Short mmCIF file of C-alpha atoms in Angstrom, two decimals:
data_model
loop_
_atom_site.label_atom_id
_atom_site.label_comp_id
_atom_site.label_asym_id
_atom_site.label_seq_id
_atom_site.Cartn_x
_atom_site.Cartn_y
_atom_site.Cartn_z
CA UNK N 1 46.71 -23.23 29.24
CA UNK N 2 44.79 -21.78 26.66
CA UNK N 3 42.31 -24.19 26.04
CA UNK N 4 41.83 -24.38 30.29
CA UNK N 5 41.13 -20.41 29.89
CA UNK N 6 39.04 -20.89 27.06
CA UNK N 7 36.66 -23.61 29.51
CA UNK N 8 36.90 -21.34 32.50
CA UNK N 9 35.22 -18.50 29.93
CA UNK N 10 32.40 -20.83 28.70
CA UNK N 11 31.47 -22.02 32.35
CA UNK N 12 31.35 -18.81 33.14
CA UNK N 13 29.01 -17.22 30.69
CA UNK N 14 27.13 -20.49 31.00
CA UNK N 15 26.16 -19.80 34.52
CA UNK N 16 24.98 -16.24 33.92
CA UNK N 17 22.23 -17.25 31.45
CA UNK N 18 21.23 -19.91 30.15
CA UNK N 19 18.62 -18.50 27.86
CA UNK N 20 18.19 -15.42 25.55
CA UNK N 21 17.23 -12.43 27.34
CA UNK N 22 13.95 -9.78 26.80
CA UNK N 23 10.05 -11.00 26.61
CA UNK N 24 8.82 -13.02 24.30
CA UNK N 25 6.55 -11.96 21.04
CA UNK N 26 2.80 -12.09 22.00
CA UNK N 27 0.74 -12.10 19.34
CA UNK N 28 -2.14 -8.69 19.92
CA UNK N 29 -4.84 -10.02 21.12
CA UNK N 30 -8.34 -8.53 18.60
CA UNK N 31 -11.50 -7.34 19.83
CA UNK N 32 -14.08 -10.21 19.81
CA UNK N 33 -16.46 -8.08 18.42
CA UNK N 34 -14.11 -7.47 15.24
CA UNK N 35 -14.26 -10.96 13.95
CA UNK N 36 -18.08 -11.74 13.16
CA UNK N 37 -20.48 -10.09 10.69
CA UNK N 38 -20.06 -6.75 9.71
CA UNK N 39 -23.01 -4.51 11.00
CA UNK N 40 -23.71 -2.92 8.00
CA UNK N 41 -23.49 -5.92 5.58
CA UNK N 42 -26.93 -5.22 3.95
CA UNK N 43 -28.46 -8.66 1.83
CA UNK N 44 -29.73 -6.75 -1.19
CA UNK N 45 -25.79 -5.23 -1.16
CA UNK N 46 -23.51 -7.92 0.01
CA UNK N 47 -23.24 -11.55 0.73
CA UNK N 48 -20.90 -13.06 3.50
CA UNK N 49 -19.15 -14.73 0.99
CA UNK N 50 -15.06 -14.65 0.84
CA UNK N 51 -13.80 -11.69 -1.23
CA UNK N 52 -12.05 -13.54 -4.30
CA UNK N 53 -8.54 -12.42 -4.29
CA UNK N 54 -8.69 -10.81 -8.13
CA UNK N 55 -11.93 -9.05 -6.96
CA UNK N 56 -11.69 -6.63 -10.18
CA UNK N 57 -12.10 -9.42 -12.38
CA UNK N 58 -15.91 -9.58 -10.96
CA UNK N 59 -16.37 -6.56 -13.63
CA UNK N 60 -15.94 -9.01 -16.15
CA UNK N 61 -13.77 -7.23 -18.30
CA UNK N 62 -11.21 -7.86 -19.90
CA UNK N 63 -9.70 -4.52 -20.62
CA UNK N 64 -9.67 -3.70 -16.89
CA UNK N 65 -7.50 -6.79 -16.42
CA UNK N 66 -5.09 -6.24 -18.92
CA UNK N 67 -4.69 -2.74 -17.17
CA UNK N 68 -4.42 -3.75 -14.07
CA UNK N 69 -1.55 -6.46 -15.31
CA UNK N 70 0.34 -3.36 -16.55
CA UNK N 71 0.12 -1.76 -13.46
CA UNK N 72 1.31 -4.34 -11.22
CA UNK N 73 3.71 -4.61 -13.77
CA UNK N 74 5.02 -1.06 -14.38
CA UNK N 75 3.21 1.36 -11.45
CA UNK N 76 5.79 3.46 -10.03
CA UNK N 77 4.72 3.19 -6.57
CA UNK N 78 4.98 -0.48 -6.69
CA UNK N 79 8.20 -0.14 -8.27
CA UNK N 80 9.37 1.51 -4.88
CA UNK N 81 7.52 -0.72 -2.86
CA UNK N 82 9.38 -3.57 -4.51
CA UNK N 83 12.99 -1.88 -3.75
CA UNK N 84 12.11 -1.36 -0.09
CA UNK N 85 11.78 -4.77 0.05
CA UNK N 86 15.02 -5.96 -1.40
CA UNK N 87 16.20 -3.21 1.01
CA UNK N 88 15.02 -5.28 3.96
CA UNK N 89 16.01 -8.59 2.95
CA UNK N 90 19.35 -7.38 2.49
CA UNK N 91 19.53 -5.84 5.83
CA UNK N 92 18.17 -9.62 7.00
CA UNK N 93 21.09 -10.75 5.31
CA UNK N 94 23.97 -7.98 7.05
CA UNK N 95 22.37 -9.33 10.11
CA UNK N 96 22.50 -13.19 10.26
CA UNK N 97 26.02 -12.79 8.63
CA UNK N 98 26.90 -11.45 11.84
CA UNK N 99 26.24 -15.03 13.24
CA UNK N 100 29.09 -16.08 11.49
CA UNK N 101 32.75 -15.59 12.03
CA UNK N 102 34.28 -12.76 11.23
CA UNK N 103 37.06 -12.57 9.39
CA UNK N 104 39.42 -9.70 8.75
CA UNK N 105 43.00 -10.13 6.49
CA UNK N 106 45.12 -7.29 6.11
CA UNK N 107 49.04 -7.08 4.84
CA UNK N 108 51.11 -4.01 4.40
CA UNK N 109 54.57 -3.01 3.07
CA UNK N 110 56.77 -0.18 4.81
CA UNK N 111 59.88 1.62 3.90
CA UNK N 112 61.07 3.11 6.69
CA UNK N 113 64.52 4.49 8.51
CA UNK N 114 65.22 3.58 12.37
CA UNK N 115 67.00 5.76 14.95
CA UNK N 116 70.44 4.39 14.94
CA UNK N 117 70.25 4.19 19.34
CA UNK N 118 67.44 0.76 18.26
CA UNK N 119 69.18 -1.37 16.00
CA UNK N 120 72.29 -3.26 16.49
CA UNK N 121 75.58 -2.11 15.54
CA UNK N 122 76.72 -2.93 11.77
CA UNK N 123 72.22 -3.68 11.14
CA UNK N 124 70.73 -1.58 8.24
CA UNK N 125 69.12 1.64 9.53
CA UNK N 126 66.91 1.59 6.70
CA UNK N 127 64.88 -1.58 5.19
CA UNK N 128 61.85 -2.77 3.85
CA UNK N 129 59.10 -4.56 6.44
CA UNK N 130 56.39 -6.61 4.89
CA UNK N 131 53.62 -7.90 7.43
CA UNK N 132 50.23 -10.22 6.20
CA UNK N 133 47.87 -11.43 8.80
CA UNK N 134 43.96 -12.66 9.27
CA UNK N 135 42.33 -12.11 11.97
CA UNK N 136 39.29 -14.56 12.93
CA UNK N 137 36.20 -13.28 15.96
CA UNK N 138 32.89 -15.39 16.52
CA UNK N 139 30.71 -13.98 18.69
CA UNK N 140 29.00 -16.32 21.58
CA UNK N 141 25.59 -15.66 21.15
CA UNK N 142 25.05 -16.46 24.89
CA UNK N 143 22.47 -13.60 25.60
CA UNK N 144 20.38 -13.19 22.59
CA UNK N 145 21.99 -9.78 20.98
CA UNK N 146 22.75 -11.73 17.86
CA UNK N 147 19.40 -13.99 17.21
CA UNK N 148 16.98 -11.22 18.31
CA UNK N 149 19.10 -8.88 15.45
CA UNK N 150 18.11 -11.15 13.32
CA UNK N 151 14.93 -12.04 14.29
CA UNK N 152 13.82 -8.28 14.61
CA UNK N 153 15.20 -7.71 10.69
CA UNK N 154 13.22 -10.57 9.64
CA UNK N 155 10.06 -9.11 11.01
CA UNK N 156 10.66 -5.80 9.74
CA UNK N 157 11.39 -7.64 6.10
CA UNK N 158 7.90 -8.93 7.21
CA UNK N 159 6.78 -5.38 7.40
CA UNK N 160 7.89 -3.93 4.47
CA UNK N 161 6.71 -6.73 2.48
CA UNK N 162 3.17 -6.26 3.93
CA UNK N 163 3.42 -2.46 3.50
CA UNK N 164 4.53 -3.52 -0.63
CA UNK N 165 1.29 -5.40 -0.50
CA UNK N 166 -0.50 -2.30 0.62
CA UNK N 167 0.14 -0.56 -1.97
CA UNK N 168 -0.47 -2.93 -4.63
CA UNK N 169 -4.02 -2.78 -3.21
CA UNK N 170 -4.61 0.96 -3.46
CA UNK N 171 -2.39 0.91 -6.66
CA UNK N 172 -5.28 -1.63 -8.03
CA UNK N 173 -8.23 0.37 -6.63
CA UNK N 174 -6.91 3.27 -7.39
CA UNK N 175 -6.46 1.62 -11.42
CA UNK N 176 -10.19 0.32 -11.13
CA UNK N 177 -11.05 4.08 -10.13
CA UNK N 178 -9.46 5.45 -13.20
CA UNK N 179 -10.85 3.29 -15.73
CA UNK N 180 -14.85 3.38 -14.05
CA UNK N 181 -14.59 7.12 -13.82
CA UNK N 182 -13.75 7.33 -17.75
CA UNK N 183 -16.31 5.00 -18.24
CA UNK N 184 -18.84 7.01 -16.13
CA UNK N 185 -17.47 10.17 -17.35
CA UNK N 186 -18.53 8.88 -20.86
CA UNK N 187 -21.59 7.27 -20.50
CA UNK N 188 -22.69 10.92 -18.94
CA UNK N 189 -21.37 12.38 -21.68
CA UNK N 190 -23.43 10.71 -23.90
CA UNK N 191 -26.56 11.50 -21.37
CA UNK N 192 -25.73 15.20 -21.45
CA UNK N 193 -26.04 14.95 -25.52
CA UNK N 194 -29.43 13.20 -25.62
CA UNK N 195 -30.78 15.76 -22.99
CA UNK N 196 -29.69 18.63 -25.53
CA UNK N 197 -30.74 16.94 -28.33
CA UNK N 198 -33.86 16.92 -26.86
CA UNK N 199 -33.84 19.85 -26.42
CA UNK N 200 -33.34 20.97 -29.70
CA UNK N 201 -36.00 19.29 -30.94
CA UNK N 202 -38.06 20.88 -28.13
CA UNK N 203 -36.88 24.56 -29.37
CA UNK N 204 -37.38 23.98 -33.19
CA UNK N 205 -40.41 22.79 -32.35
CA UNK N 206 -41.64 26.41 -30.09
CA UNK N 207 -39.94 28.12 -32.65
CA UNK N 208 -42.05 26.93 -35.32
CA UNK N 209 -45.73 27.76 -33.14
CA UNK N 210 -43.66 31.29 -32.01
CA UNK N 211 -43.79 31.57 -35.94
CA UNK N 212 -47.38 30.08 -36.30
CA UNK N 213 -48.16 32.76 -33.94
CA UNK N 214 -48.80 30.00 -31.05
CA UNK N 215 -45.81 31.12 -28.77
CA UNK N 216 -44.46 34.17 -27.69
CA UNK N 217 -40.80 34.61 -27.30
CA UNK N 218 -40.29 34.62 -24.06
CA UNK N 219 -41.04 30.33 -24.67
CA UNK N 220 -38.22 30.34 -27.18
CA UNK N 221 -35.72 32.09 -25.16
CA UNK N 222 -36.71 30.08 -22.18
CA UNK N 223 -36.25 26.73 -23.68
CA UNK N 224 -33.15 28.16 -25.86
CA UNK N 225 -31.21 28.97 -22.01
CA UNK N 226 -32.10 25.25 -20.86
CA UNK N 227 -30.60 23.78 -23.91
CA UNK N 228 -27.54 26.36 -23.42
CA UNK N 229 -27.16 25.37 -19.78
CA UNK N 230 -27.01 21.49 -20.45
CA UNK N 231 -24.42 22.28 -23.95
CA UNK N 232 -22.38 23.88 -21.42
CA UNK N 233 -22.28 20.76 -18.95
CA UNK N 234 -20.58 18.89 -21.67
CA UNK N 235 -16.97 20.22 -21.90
CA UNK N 236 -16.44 19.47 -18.05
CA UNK N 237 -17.26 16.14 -18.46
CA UNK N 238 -15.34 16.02 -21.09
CA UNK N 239 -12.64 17.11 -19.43
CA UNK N 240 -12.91 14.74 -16.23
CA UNK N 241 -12.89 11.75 -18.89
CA UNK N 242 -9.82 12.97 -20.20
CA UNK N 243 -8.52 13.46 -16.89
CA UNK N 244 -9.18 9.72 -15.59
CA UNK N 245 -7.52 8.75 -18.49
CA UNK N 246 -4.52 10.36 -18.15
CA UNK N 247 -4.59 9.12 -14.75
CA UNK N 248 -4.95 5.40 -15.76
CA UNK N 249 -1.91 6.52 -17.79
CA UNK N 250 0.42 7.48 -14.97
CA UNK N 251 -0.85 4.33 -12.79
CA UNK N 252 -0.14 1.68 -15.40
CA UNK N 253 2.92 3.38 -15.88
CA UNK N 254 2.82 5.14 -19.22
CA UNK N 255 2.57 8.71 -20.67
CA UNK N 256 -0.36 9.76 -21.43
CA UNK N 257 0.05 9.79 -25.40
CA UNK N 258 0.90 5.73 -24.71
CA UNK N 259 -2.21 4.37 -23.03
CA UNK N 260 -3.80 2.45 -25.56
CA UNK N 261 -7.14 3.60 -26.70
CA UNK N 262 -9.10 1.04 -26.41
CA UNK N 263 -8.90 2.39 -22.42
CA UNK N 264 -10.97 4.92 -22.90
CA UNK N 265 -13.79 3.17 -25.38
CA UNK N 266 -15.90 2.06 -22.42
CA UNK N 267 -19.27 3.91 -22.25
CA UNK N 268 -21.59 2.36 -19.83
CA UNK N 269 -20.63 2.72 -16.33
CA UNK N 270 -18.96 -0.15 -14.24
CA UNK N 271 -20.76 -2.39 -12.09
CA UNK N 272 -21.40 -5.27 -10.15
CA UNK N 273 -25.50 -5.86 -10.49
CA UNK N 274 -25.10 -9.17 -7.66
CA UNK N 275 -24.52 -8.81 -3.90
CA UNK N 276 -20.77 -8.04 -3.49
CA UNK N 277 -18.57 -11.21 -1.85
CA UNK N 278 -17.47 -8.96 1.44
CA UNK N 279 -16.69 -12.08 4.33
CA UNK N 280 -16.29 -11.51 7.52
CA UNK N 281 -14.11 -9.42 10.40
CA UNK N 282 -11.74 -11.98 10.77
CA UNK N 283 -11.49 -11.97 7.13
CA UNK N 284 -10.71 -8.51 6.96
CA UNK N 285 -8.19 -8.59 9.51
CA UNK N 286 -6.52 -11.74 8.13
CA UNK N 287 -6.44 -10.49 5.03
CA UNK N 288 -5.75 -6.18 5.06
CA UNK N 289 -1.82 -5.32 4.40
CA UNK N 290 -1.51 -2.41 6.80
CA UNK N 291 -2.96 -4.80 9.59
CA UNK N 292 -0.25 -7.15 8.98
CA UNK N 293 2.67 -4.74 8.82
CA UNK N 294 1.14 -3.13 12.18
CA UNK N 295 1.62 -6.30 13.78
CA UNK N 296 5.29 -7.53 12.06
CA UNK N 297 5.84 -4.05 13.69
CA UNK N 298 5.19 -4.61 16.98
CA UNK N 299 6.96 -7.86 16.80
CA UNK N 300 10.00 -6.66 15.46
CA UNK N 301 10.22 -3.83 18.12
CA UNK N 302 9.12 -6.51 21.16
CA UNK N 303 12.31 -8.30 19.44
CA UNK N 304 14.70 -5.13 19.76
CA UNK N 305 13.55 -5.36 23.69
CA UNK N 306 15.75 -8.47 23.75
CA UNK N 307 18.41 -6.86 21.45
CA UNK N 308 18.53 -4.19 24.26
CA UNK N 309 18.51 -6.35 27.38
CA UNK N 310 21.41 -8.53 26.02
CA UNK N 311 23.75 -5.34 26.50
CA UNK N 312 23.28 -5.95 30.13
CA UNK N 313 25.03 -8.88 29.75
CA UNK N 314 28.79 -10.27 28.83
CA UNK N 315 29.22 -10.08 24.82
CA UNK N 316 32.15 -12.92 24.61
CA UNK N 317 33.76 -13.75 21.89
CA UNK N 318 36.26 -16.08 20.74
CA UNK N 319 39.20 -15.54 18.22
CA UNK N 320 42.27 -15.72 16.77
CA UNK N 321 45.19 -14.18 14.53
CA UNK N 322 47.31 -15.75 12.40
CA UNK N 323 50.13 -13.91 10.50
CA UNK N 324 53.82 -13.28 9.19
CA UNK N 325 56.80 -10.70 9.09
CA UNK N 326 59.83 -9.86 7.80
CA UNK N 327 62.11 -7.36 5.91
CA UNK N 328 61.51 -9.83 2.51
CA UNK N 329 58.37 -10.84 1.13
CA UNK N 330 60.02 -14.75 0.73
CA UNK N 331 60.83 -14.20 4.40
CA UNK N 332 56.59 -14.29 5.22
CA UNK N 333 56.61 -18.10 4.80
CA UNK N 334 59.76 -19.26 6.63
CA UNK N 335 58.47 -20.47 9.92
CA UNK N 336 60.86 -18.54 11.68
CA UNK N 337 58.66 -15.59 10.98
CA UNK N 338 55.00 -17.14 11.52
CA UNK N 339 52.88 -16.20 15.02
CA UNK N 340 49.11 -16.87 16.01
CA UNK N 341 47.28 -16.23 18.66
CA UNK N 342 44.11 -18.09 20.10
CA UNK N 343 42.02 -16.38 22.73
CA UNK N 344 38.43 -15.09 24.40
CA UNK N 345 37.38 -11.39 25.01
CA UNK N 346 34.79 -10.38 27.38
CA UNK N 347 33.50 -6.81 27.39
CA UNK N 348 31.13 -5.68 29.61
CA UNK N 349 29.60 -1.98 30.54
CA UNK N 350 29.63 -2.79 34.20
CA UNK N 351 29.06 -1.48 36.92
CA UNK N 352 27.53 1.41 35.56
CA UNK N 353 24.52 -0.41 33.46
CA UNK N 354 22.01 2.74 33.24
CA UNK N 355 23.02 3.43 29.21
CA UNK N 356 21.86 -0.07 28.36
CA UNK N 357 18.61 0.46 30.52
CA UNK N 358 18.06 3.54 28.91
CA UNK N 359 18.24 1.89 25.52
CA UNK N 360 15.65 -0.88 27.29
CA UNK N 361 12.90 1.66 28.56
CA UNK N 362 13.29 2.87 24.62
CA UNK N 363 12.76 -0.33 23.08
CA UNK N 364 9.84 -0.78 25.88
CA UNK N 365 8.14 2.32 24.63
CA UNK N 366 8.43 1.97 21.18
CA UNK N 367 6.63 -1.79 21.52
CA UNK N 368 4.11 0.32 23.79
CA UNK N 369 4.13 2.64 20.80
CA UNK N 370 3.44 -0.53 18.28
CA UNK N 371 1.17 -1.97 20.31
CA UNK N 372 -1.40 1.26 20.41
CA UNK N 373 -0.95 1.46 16.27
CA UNK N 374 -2.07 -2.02 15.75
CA UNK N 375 -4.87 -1.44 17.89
CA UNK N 376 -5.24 1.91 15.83
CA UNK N 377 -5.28 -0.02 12.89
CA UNK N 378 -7.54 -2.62 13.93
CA UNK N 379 -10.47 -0.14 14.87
CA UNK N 380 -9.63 1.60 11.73
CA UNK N 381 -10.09 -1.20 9.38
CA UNK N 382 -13.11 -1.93 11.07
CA UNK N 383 -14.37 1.53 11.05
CA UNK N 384 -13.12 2.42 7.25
CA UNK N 385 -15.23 -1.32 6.24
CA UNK N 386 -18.29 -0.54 8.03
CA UNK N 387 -18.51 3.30 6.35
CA UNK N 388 -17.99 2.21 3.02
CA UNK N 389 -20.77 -0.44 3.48
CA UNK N 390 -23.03 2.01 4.54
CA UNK N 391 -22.14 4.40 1.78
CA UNK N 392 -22.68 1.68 -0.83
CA UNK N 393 -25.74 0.50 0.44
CA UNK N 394 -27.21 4.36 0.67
CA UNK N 395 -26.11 4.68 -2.91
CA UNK N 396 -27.76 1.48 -3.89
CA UNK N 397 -31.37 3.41 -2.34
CA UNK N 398 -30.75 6.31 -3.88
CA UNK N 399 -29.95 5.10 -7.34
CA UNK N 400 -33.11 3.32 -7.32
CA UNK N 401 -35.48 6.16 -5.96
CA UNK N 402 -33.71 8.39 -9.29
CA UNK N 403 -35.29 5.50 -11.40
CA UNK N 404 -38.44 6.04 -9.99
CA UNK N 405 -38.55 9.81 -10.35
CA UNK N 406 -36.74 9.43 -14.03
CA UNK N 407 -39.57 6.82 -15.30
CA UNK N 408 -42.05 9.35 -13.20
CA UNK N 409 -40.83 12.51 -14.73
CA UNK N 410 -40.20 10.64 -18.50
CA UNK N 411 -44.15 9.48 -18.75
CA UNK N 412 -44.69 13.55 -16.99
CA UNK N 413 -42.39 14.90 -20.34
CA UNK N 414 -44.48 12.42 -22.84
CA UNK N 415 -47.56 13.39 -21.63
CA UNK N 416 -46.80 17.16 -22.31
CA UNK N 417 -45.32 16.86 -25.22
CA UNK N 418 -48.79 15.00 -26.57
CA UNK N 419 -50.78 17.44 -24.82
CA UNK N 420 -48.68 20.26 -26.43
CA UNK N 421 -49.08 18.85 -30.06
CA UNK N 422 -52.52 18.65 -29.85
CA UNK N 423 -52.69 22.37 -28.36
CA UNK N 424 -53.69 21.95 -24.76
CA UNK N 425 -50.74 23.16 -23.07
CA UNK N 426 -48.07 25.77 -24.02
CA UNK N 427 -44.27 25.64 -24.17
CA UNK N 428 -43.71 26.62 -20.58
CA UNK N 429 -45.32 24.20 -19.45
CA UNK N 430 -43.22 21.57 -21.94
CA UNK N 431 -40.19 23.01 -20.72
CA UNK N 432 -40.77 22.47 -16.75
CA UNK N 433 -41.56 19.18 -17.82
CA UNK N 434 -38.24 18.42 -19.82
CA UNK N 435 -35.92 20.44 -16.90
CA UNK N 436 -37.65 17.96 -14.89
CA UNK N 437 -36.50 14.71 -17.30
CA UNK N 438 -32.92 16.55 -17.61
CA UNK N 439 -32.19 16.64 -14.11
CA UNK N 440 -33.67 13.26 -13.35
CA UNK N 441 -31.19 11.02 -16.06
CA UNK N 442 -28.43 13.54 -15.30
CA UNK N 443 -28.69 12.85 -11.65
CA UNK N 444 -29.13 9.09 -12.63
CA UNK N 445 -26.50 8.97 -14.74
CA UNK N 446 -24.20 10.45 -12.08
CA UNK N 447 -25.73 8.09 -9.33
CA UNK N 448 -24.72 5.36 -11.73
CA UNK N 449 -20.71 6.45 -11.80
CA UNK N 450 -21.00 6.79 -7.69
CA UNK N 451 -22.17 3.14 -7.71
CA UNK N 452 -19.01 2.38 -9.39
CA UNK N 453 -16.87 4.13 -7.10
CA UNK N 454 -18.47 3.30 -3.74
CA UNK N 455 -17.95 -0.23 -4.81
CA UNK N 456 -14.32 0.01 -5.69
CA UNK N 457 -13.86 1.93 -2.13
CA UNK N 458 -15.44 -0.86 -0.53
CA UNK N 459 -12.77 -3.85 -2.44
CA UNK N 460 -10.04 -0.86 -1.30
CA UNK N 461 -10.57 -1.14 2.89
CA UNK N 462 -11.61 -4.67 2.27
CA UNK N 463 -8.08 -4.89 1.55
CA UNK N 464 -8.37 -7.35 -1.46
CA UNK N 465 -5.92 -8.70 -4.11
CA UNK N 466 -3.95 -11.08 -2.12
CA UNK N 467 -3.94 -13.75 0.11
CA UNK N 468 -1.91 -13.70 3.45
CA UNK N 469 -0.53 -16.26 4.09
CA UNK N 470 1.72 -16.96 7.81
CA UNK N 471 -0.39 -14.96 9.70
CA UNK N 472 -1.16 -15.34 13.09
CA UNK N 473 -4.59 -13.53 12.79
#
């Protein structure tokens, strides 16, 4: 009889469905105009070559990569990033165990006294009952409710993993920042001290024809507030060096008073002086984090759609019981005292359904939901890549129009200077002529540290430092 009732279940859930329930995962479709050249890829700026997954090892040094080892290493952020994962994968796990049987065993010992009107005359009113039993339930994943668990845990692990990967790339950038604004920081450190050395050259020299009787002193005290001005520059920039380094610190996961010093020894700003390896759209979008966790996303929730829908269904499972009692624990393995019990259990919220469609028109909405963020995403890869081109290429023309006016205004500053040895011109005159020079190698020298960090924005929205691999894009 059982195993008849046990057939007549199967049949029946059989001829309800025969396949997993909810839609299947589409993969987003892109915009067509997304996946070719970029429109700001510039030649004198960029090449369409691939962006090499190490891209900061195109700096070519070798101090950078031993930081950035450390902070994939130690960076706190990553450290997160890394639990969030094993986070996932173990809630991957909880869910295809519930594929499996599941298996409960339970015992128990009681002392307890029994109205004498329910035992027999001349039994013990008050004994000991021992009782030990398993319990075995397998769900019949009929409808989908189990796989699409799984399946939808497996895409968020997907997720999180790409979202891990995200910030390893801004952790990176972010590193590469650090260590090219110490270096810039220094090398206009060391511009700001030529310009007033200069300049105090400049004043003992007006000093000395103010004593000759060649200058008044409203030329001293002229040149004497320039050279103040530009000393005073120097303790900010000071302090932003020491602030990127303490920065790098915190990144590669150190105090301050540990990052090593050989961190902060660079002096000349960091470049790329070749065309920078940028690819193409569908490189981008094959290859940026955030873009891949938008669309695990959306998977996973198109998966909870079938998670939901399966609740409209039978959930049928089959089980058992095995188990033993008696007032002695010897008396749990006589066979006088063993039971079981085989069976199947349908439940079903029927007739009134509406809670599990309300829990579908959820799971709709929050794919809906997904679907608008990875198009989101999408346009703002596309838009974040095409700025940062434009701003590098910009920089690139500006840098080299401040050569131009600092070799313009350092043959202007010679040319005085001459002219003021042999008497021609007078100290005022020098002195527009070095403001000019000041202004035109500070500005240079600053141009040279945004050069450094327009390029490292650009590797950022690129997205670079790993390869995807398994997607669909």
């Amino acid at each position: 009889m059982v195993k008849k009732n046990l057939a007549l279940t199967t049949l029946s859930a059989l001829a309800l469905s025969a396949c997993a329930a909810g839609p299947d995962i589409v993969v987003p479709s892109l915009p067509p105009a997304a996946t070719g050249p970029y429109l700001s890829a510039e030649a004198q700026a960029v090449s369409p070559t691939p962006l090499p997954t190490e891209w900061w090892r195109l700096y070519n040094d070798p101090v950078l990569d031993g930081l950035v080892e450390d902070t994939l290493r130690a960076n706190t952020d990553i450290r997160q990033a890394v639990a969030r994962i094993a986070r996932a994968r173990a809630g991957l796990r909880g869910a295809r165990a519930d594929r499996l049987p599941q298996t409960d065993i339970g015992g128990g010992a009681n002392y307890a006294r029994l109205p004498e009107s329910s035992v027999p005359a001349g039994a013990r009113r008050e004994d000991w009952a021992f009782d030990v039993g398993v319990e075995i339930g397998y769900e019949v994943d009929f409808f989908g409710r189990v796989s699409g668990g799984i399946e939808a845990a497996r895409l968020d692990l997907a997720a999180t993993t790409a979202d891990a990967d995200a910030i390893r790339v801004i952790a990176v950038a972010d590193t590469t920042r650090a260590y090219a604004d110490a270096a810039s920081a220094a090398a206009r450190l060391q511009v700001a001290r030529d310009i007033v050395a200069l300049l105090d050259r400049s004043l003992a020299l007006t000093r000395k024809r103010h004593d000759a009787g060649m200058e008044n002193g409203l030329a001293v005290a002229r040149i004497e507030t320039l050279r103040e001005q530009r000393a005073s520059q120097i303790p900010a920039i000071e302090a932003e060096r020491r602030a990127a380094l303490f920065a790098l610190a915190t990144l590669t996961g150190k105090a301050p008073a540990e990052l090593p010093s050989i961190a902060g020894e660079r002096s000349v700003a960091l470049e790329i002086s070749v065309p920078l390896p940028v690819g193409e759209g569908r490189d981008l979008l094959a290859r940026r984090p955030d873009v891949q966790a938008a669309e695990q996303r959306l998977a996973a929730n198109t998966a909870r759609i079938g998670v939901a829908t399966a609740d409209l269904y039978p959930r049928i499972t089959f089980g058992g019981s095995l188990g033993a009692s008696g007032p002695n624990i010897g008396d749990l393995f006589d066979g006088g005292a063993l039971r079981f019990l085989l069976g199947s259990l349908i439940n079903w919220a029927f007739p009134n359904q509406e809670p599990a469609r309300a829990r579908i028109a959820a799971a709709e909405a929050a794919t809906q939901e997904s679907l608008a963020a990875f198009d989101n995403t999408v346009l703002r890869a596309l838009q974040d890549t095409e700025t940062a081109l434009t701003y590098y290429a910009r920089a690139l023309d500006r840098r080299r129009a401040l050569q131009a006016a600092k070799a313009a205004a350092s043959r202007a500053a010679a040319i005085t200077r001459a002219r003021q040895r042999e008497g021609i011109v007078n100290s005022l005159e020098l002195l527009d002529s070095e403001r000019t020079l000041a202004e035109a190698r500070a500005e240079l020298a600053d141009q040279d540290g945004e050069i450094s960090r327009r390029q490292i924005d650009l590797f950022r929205v690129l997205g670079g430092g790993w390869d995807r691999q398994g997607s669909s894009l």
